[in-house]
């Protein structure tokens, strides 16, 4: 791609960005859009405008606000996970800044003042204008064997050690963040509970519930509170949903009915609907009456189903409650059974993020599922290459013209041509990447993971490897990769050389890619045009009741499973090019600076976390960054070797160093993320917690009794003998 | 080696064995030798002869006894570890028996009736007698591509599955054995204690002891009893030993003095000795007086040293005591500190097997030491090849004659020649192997492992890899191995072919090796000639007091660190040849049958365990056996491939199967060995245990106060503030 189209792409994306920001500042200042731009603020029951005078109206109001917000505010608004995500962005940012301040002033002149390209051009007597200013400022412009390579070699060391330093600091910070958040005195149900899986089949005369009770009461006589056996409540849930649906219908109908009572026609028209397929066929009925009848019918059915579920559909898993946090914590870490495949105990997930059907999967089944899933993922990662190569082959404009001659008319107009030339490949890539996450989420779920947050982490991990392998390696080595795959097997060094060969070439591609991603991507992110439009449409045509409206602007959460890997891709790209083409660093800085400030704004105002894992995402981010660093280091060894630079082996020690660093950090910090340190939960909550409330928090909606007092009845329904501990 | 020398070696070793057994039955029946043949019985305060009439005098008395003894008796006499060792022997035995009953009747005829060797011999027109009957009954005699190879191929499957089956059964059995032994109500100090390492440095105003107390009292308010900080008591110990030495001298002197009081000379002669170097120079002194004075001097010094040690030489490690077994168990498995490298908690080792200097090593130091040690071991394993190749080159008799011509006279006598030819290589090997264990023990100790038993396991592991790599591979591929090492690096399959090529050749070598080991080895083991002679000499010339005598016959323990790997070597050899030369199976059976019965006898009568690890050795044995199985399976793939048998790839699936088996067993059984399941300790001891006694058990001898009541004083000596929990 030539310099012209590169600049075009930059300029255009920047323009788009500015426009979007302006749109945002304008729209967000209009009260009608508050639900779109301040949902989380509203949900926390605050007035988005209060105490911010006209400052908010000013285009930089949101900016000032986001900057001024402390980490405490972030935690309060979006939970520890959001805070950790911001830490991730900021630490990558600081890695890049620290690298940039040294690399840019040093490497750019060193490269720019050399003449490898000219000489090459002259030798191959091409016109010198077919390499750009950019390429002149990159490693490619340094002569082979030139002593200038020392600068690049040392630069790699600098970047690596900056990374180590920042990562260590951040890990420590996050670890304290997590500890602080967990040792707060307020009651969190999951801290009083443990999840028990692989409960052995009890003797026929007692229910699973009974055996769980007796087992845990024997092992934890003083601290055991009570237990809840996981049941298969699909059927009950179905009925429950039906009832809810009818209730909703009634609510809507009543609103409609009320509106229909005009002055002219005071009695109004009762809303009707057909009971047949999609309300299109079948006999017409009065909605309100009909639904009420339905409910009357369903309620007893539900109650009956609840009873049978509790009694007869008990699964071999349970949630056990303790009356002290520390007790639960140490119970969740202690081996209970002599045989490993019985009574497996682990920390209980938050009630809201439990994946019920996964709880009762047996240990061996889980293992097998995991193996299968990994197999599938591996295949996906490898064979997604096929379409991607096709795309990147297709999207060179000339090819496109041949393939689709009718495009000529459009394409041959120069300005369109440049724009297309600038964007087509990147667009293709981005579109293509949008397809995957849901598949990966599904796969991770079917591994048998008990909690939502864990699934997200698993999916993010898979997505990262996919994205790095396919986008980064894929684009860099496009078609040659298949050959390389075979070469990898018999000599792993082959891949390095290949990378080294093809990296410098596609530098500009990634420059534009990054620019596009942050300008347009973040622009859209900030301005929330899509949600805005949807919201207004819904409210205009669909929403009848308040609940409908609320549903219409429900913001959802950040969706780490795609967000993090995408950022990680940028990290990988920027790191790998940081020394080859230092010009990419400013772009990376811009990406993460913007990303950080916008994410912070969104966390404070928009997104509502759907779960809280106290930053368990961090260890994954940490290892991924190190993975990126390793890719970077290996490539650099190759790149500088190709310059026939004798001293390039000096880079090799970096690779073991990275592994050691990874190992030490893991050993030092990870246990506090995987388990709950006693230190953290030692301060037991001040007032004795309301254990009944904690218990009820775990009862699935469709089984939940109306009144809190009924909890005991609920529990007794599970066991033959009423075996309950005296609640403290 | 030709058939003659093979038979000679068998016969001679058998004769030796019979002689030794007879010697044993004769000697062991003479009361004077009781301390040599029944030490453990005596130490348990029983009369070795009681209730066994003259049956013991009969040559098979000990045999009958050993057979009749139940596993319970073994546990009572030698602890769980001994019982587990016997399980190991018996399960290997049953693996070999099960394999033998199928392989021998099937494979021998299949091989014997083929004629590959003759044809080979005829083609190379050699006289057919330079291959032996043995070789005729081995795989080597089967023609290439012959369908008979199916039999051998299936045999491999049979052996493998027999192994899986037996191993699974045994692991289950051992795991229950361990559980049973641990859930006995009797008080074991280590079950009430946990070992705490990497205690952070306290603020200057408090001792480590104080910080440990406050930390654990905060985290375990109800169950914390008290703590003992590890101190550097080298100096105190030195003084203590001196005092003990003097006491001993006095005791001896008094005996001598008493004896000197003859009728002729009633006042006797006071024993004197010189205080100079080795009692050879310096002025003569009256031993008794002198030593008493010395003690008088030393005692106050010791007391002073004790105080300073307790107060000022506290190390950053401690042993913390709980007043309930389950509390200690779950504490030892719970993560305490937010930062991993502080307050590392693990199960406390038995008092008698603590390695004090290792306790206070910091976590990072331990890691580094481990890496270093592994490096050293790796080098040892690889480069011990040099001497071994030299030996096996030297020990072919002809070479010996050239090298040492003066031997001709001896060597040229035919009968000597055959014997030498039969033994020299094996002897060389055995002698050579006797050198290593102590080195490995030292290395394992310096890894920073806190307990004796763990050190033994670590050493055994190292020794196993050494022995398999050097003896087995070493002898099989003697000199070619160095070349092979390089081939391994670029294609790992090379080693397999090499093994396959050279295995059949050295079959007979190993036949004799096994025979020699079990006949002579076990003969010596049983007859205990060496200890007997030493004992009698000592008693005659050195021993003065009762203690001296007791010291003279102190039996020591089984020494698993060399025993187990040696057995494992035989397992590996026999497995690998089981199909190539099925004749080795009977030898293997004999080895383990004899081994089992003799070991049982020795456990019941002789050895006294110096520690109890409740069979933690088993998982190691288990994995080693699987390792042997893997070597076997890989080799067989190669061997049958070399027969140009198309179907040999059918064997490949066995290798992953073995890995899966190893993984599953590990996952299922291992946790109960690494940790203490709550199930096991839930039955708390009946009467409240004497916690003071438990506490004192951990006080090193040189610091131990005279009376139990002084424990509190001892403890207070460690802390500035008297901070003690009310003892229950």
Short mmCIF file of C-alpha atoms in Angstrom, two decimals, chain B residues 96 99 103 107 159 573-585 632:
data_model
loop_
_atom_site.label_atom_id
_atom_site.label_comp_id
_atom_site.label_asym_id
_atom_site.label_seq_id
_atom_site.Cartn_x
_atom_site.Cartn_y
_atom_site.Cartn_z
CA UNK B 96 4.90 -61.55 36.35
CA UNK B 99 2.06 -62.78 32.37
CA UNK B 103 3.44 -66.21 27.79
CA UNK B 107 5.58 -68.15 23.18
CA UNK B 159 1.35 -58.02 29.76
CA UNK B 573 14.64 -55.76 32.77
CA UNK B 574 12.13 -58.55 33.20
CA UNK B 575 9.33 -56.57 31.58
CA UNK B 576 11.46 -55.63 28.62
CA UNK B 577 12.57 -59.21 28.04
CA UNK B 578 9.27 -60.84 28.99
CA UNK B 579 8.31 -61.15 25.33
CA UNK B 580 11.74 -61.10 23.70
CA UNK B 581 13.03 -63.99 25.82
CA UNK B 582 10.12 -65.33 27.90
CA UNK B 583 12.53 -67.57 29.81
CA UNK B 584 13.39 -64.53 31.94
CA UNK B 585 9.94 -64.52 33.51
CA UNK B 632 8.97 -51.90 27.50
#
